[in-house]
mmCIF file with all atom_site columns, C-alpha atoms in Angstrom:
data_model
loop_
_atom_site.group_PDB
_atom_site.id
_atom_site.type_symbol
_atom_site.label_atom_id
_atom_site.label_alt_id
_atom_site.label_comp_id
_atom_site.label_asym_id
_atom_site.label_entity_id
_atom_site.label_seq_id
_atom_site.pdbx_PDB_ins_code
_atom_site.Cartn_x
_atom_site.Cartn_y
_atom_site.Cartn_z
_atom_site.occupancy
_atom_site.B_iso_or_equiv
_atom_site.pdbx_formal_charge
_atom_site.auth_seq_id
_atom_site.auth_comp_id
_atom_site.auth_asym_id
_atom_site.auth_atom_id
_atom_site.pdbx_PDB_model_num
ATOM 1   C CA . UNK A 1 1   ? 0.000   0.000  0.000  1.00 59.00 ? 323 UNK A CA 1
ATOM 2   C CA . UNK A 1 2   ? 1.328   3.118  -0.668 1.00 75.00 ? 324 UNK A CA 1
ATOM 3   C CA . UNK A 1 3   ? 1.513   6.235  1.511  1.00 79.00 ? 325 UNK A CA 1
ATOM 4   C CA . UNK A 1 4   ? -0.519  9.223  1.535  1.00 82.00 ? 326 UNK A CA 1
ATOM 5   C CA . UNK A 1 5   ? 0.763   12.257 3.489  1.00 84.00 ? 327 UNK A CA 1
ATOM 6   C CA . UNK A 1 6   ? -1.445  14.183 5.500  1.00 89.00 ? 328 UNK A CA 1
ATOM 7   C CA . UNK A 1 7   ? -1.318  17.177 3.416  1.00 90.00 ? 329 UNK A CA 1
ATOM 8   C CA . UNK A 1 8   ? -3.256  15.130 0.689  1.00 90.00 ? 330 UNK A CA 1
ATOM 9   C CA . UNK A 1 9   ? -5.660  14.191 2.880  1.00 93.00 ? 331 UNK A CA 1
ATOM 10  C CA . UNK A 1 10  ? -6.367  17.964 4.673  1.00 95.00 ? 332 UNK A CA 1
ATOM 11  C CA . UNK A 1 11  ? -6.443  19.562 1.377  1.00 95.00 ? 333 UNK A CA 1
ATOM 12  C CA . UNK A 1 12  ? -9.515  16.758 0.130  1.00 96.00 ? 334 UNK A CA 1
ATOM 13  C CA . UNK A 1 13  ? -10.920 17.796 3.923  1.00 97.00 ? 335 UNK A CA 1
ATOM 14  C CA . UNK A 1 14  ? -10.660 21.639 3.152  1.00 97.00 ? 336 UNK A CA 1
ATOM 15  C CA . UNK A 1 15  ? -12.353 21.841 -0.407 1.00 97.00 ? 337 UNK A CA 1
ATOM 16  C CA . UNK A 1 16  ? -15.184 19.305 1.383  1.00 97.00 ? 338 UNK A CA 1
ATOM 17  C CA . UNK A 1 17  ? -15.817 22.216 3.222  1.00 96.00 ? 339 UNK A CA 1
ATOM 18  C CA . UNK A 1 18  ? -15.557 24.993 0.886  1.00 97.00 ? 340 UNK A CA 1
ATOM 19  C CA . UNK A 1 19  ? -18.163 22.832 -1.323 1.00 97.00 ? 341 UNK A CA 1
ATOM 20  C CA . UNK A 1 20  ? -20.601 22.041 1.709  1.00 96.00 ? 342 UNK A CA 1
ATOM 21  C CA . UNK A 1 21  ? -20.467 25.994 2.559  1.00 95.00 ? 343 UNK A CA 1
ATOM 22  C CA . UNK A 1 22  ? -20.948 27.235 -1.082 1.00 96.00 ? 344 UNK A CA 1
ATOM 23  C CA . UNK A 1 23  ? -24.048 24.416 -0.554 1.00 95.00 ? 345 UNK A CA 1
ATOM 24  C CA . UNK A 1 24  ? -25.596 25.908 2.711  1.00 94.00 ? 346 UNK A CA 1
ATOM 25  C CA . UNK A 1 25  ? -25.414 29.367 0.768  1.00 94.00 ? 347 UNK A CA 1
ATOM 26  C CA . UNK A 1 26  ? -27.113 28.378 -1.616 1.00 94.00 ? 348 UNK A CA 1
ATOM 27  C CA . UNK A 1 27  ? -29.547 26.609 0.441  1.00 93.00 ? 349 UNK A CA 1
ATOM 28  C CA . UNK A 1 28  ? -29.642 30.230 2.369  1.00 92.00 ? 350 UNK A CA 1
ATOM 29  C CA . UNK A 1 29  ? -30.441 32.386 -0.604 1.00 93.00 ? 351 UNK A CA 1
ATOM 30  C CA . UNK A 1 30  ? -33.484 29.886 -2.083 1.00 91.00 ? 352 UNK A CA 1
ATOM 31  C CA . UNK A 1 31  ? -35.129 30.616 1.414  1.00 90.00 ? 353 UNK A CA 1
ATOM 32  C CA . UNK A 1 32  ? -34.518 33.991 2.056  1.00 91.00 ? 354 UNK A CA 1
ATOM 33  C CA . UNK A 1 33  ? -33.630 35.561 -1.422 1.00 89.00 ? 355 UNK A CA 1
ATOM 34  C CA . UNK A 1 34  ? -30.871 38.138 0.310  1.00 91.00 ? 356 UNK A CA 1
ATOM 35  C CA . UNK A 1 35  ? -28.661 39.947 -2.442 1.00 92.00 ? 357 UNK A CA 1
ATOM 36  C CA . UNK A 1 36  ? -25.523 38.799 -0.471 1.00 93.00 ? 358 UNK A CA 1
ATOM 37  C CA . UNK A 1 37  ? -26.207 34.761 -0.404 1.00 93.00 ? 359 UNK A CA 1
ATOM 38  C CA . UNK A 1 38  ? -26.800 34.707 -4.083 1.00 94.00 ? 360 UNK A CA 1
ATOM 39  C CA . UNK A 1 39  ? -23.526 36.487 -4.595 1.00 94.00 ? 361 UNK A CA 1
ATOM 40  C CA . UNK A 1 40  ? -21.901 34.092 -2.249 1.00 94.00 ? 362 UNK A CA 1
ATOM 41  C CA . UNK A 1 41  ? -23.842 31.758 -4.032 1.00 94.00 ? 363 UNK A CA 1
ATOM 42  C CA . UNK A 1 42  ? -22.323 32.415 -7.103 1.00 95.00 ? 364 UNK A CA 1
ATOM 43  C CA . UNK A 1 43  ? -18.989 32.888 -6.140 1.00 96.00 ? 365 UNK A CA 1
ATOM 44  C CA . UNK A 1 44  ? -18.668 29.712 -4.746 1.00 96.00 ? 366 UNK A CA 1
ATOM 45  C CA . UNK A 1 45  ? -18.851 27.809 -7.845 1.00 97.00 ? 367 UNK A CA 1
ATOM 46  C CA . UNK A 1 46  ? -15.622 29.406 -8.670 1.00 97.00 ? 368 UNK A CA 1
ATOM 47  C CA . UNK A 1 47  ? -13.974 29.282 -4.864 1.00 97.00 ? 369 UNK A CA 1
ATOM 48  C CA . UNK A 1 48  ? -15.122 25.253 -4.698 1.00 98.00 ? 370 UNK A CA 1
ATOM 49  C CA . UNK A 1 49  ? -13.518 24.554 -8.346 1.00 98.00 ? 371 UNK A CA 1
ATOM 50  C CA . UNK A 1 50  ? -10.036 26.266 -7.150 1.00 98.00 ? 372 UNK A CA 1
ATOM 51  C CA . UNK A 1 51  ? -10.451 24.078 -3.620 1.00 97.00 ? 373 UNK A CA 1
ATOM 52  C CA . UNK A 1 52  ? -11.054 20.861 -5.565 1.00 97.00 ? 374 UNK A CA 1
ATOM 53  C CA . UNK A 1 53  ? -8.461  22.157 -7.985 1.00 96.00 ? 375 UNK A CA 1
ATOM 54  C CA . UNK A 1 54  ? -5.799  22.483 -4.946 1.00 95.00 ? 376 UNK A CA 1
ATOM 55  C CA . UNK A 1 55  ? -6.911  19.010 -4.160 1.00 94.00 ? 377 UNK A CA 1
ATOM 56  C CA . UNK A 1 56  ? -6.102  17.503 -7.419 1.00 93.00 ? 378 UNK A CA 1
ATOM 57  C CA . UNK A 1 57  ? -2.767  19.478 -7.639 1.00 91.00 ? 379 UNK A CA 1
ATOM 58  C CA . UNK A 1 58  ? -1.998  17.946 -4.133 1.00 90.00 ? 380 UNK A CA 1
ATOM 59  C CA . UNK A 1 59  ? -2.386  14.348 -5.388 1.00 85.00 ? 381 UNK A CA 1
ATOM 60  C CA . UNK A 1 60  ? 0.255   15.190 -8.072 1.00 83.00 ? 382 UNK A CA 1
ATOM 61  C CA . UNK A 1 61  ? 2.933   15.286 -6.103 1.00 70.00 ? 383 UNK A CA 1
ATOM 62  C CA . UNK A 1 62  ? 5.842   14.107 -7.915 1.00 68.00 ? 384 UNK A CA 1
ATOM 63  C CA . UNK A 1 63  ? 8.930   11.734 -6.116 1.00 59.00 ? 385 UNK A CA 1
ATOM 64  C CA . UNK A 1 64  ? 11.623  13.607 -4.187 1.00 63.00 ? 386 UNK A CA 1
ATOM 65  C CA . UNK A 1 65  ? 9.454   17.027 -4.321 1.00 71.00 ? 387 UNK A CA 1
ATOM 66  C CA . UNK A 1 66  ? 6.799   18.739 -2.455 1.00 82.00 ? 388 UNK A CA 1
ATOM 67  C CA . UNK A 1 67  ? 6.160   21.820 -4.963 1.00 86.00 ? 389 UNK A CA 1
ATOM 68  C CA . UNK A 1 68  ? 2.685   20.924 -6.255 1.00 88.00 ? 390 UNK A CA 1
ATOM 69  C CA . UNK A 1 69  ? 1.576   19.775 -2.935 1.00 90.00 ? 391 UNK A CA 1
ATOM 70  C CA . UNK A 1 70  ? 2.378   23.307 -1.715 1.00 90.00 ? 392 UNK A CA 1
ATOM 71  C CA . UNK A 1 71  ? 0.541   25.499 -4.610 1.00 92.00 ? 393 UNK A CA 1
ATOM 72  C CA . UNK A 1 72  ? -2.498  22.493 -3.977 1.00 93.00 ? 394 UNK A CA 1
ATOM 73  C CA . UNK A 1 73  ? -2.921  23.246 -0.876 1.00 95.00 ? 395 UNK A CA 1
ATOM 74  C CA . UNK A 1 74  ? -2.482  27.253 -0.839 1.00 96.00 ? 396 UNK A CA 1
ATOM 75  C CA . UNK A 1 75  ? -5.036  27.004 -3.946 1.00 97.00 ? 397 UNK A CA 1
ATOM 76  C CA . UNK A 1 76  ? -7.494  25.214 -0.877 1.00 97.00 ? 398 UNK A CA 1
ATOM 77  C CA . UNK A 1 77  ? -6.611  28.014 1.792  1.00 97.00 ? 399 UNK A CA 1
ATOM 78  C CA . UNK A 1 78  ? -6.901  30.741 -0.605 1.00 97.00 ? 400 UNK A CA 1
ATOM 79  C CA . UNK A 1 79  ? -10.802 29.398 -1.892 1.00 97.00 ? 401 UNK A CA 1
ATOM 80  C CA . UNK A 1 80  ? -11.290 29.010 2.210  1.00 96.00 ? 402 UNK A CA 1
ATOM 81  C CA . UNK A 1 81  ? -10.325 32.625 2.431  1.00 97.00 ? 403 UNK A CA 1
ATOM 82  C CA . UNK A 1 82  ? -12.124 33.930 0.011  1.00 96.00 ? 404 UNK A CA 1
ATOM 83  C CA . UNK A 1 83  ? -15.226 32.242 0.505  1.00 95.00 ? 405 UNK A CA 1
ATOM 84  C CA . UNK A 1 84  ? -15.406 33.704 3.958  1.00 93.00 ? 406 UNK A CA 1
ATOM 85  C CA . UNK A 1 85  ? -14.619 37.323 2.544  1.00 94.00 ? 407 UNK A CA 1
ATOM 86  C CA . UNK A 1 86  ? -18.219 37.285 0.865  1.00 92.00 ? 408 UNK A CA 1
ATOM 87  C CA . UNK A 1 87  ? -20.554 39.942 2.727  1.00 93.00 ? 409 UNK A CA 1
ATOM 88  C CA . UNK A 1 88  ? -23.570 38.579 3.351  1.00 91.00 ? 410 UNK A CA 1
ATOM 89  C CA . UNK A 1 89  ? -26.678 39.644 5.209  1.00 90.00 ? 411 UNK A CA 1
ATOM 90  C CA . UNK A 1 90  ? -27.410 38.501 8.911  1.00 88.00 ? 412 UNK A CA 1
ATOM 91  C CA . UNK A 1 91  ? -30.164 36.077 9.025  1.00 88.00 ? 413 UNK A CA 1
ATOM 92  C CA . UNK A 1 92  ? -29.773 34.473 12.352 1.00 84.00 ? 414 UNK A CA 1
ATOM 93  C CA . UNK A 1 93  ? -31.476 35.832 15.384 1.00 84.00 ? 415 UNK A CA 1
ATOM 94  C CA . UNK A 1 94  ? -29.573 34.551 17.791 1.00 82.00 ? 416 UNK A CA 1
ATOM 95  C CA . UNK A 1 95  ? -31.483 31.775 19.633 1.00 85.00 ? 417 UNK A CA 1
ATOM 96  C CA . UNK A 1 96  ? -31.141 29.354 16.919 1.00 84.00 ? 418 UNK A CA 1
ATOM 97  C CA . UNK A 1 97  ? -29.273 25.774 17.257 1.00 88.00 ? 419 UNK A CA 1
ATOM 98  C CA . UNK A 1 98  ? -26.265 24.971 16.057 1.00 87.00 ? 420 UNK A CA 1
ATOM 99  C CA . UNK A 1 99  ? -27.199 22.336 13.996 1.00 89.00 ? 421 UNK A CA 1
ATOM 100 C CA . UNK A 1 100 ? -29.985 24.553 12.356 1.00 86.00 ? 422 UNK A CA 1
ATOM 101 C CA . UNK A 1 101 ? -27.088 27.426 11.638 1.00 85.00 ? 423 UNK A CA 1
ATOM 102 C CA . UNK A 1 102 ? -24.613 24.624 10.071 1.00 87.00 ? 424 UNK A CA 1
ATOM 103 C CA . UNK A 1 103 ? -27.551 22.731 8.225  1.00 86.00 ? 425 UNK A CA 1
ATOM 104 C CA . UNK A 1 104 ? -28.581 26.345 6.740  1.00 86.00 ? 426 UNK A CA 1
ATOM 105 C CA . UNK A 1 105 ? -32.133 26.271 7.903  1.00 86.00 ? 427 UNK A CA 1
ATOM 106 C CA . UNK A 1 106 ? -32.675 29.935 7.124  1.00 83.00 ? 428 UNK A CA 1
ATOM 107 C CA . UNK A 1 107 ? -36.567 31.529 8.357  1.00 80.00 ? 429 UNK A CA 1
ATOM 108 C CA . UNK A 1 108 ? -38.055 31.413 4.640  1.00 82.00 ? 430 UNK A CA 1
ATOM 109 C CA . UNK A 1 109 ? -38.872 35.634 4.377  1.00 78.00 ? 431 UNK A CA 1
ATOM 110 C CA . UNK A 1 110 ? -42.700 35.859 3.369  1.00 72.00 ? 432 UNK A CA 1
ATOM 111 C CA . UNK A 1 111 ? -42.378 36.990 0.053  1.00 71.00 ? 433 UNK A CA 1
ATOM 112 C CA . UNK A 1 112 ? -40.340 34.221 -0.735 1.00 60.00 ? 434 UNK A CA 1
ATOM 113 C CA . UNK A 1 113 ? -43.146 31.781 -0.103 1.00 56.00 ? 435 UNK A CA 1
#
């Protein structure tokens, strides 16, 4: 079996998350229709193409050096960073659970309905 460094496997972790966030904003803006969630929305096609991107470029790696492992997995950190640059609209209230804020269970605004 061969071996698979860490970095491989944190950089497949990283644009997981990039594509379950771009999900939950998109999940966000269908409910509530803010400006800021669709542009996040958007966006994050792009951000969680250059995270899966960094991913592939990670499992390149070639024998003896570690260059495309490090461009992989600053391509991952930099569509992490710039996901979370997006300015988006509060919709939380503040008594809501966690698991309703990290499954993106936005109140649906009336005129949406």
């Amino acid at each position: 079996m061969d071996y698979i460094d860490p970095i491989i496997i944190i950089s497949i972790f990283g644009a997981a998350c990039v594509s379950f966030l771009w999900l939950r904003d998109t999940r966000i803006f269908y409910r509530t229709g803010y400006e800021g969630y669709k542009k996040a929305m958007y966006r994050g096609v792009l951000y969680t193409a250059l995270a899966w991107l960094g991913a592939a470029l990670c499992g390149l790696r070639e024998t003896g050096t570690y260059t495309m492992m490090y461009i992989g997995i600053g391509c991952v950190l930099l569509a992490l960073y710039l996901h979370s640059r997006v300015k988006k609209e509060d919709v939380w209230k503040g008594n809501e659970s966690g698991w309703t804020r990290f499954s993106g269970q936005a109140p649906i605004r009336k005129e949406r309905k």
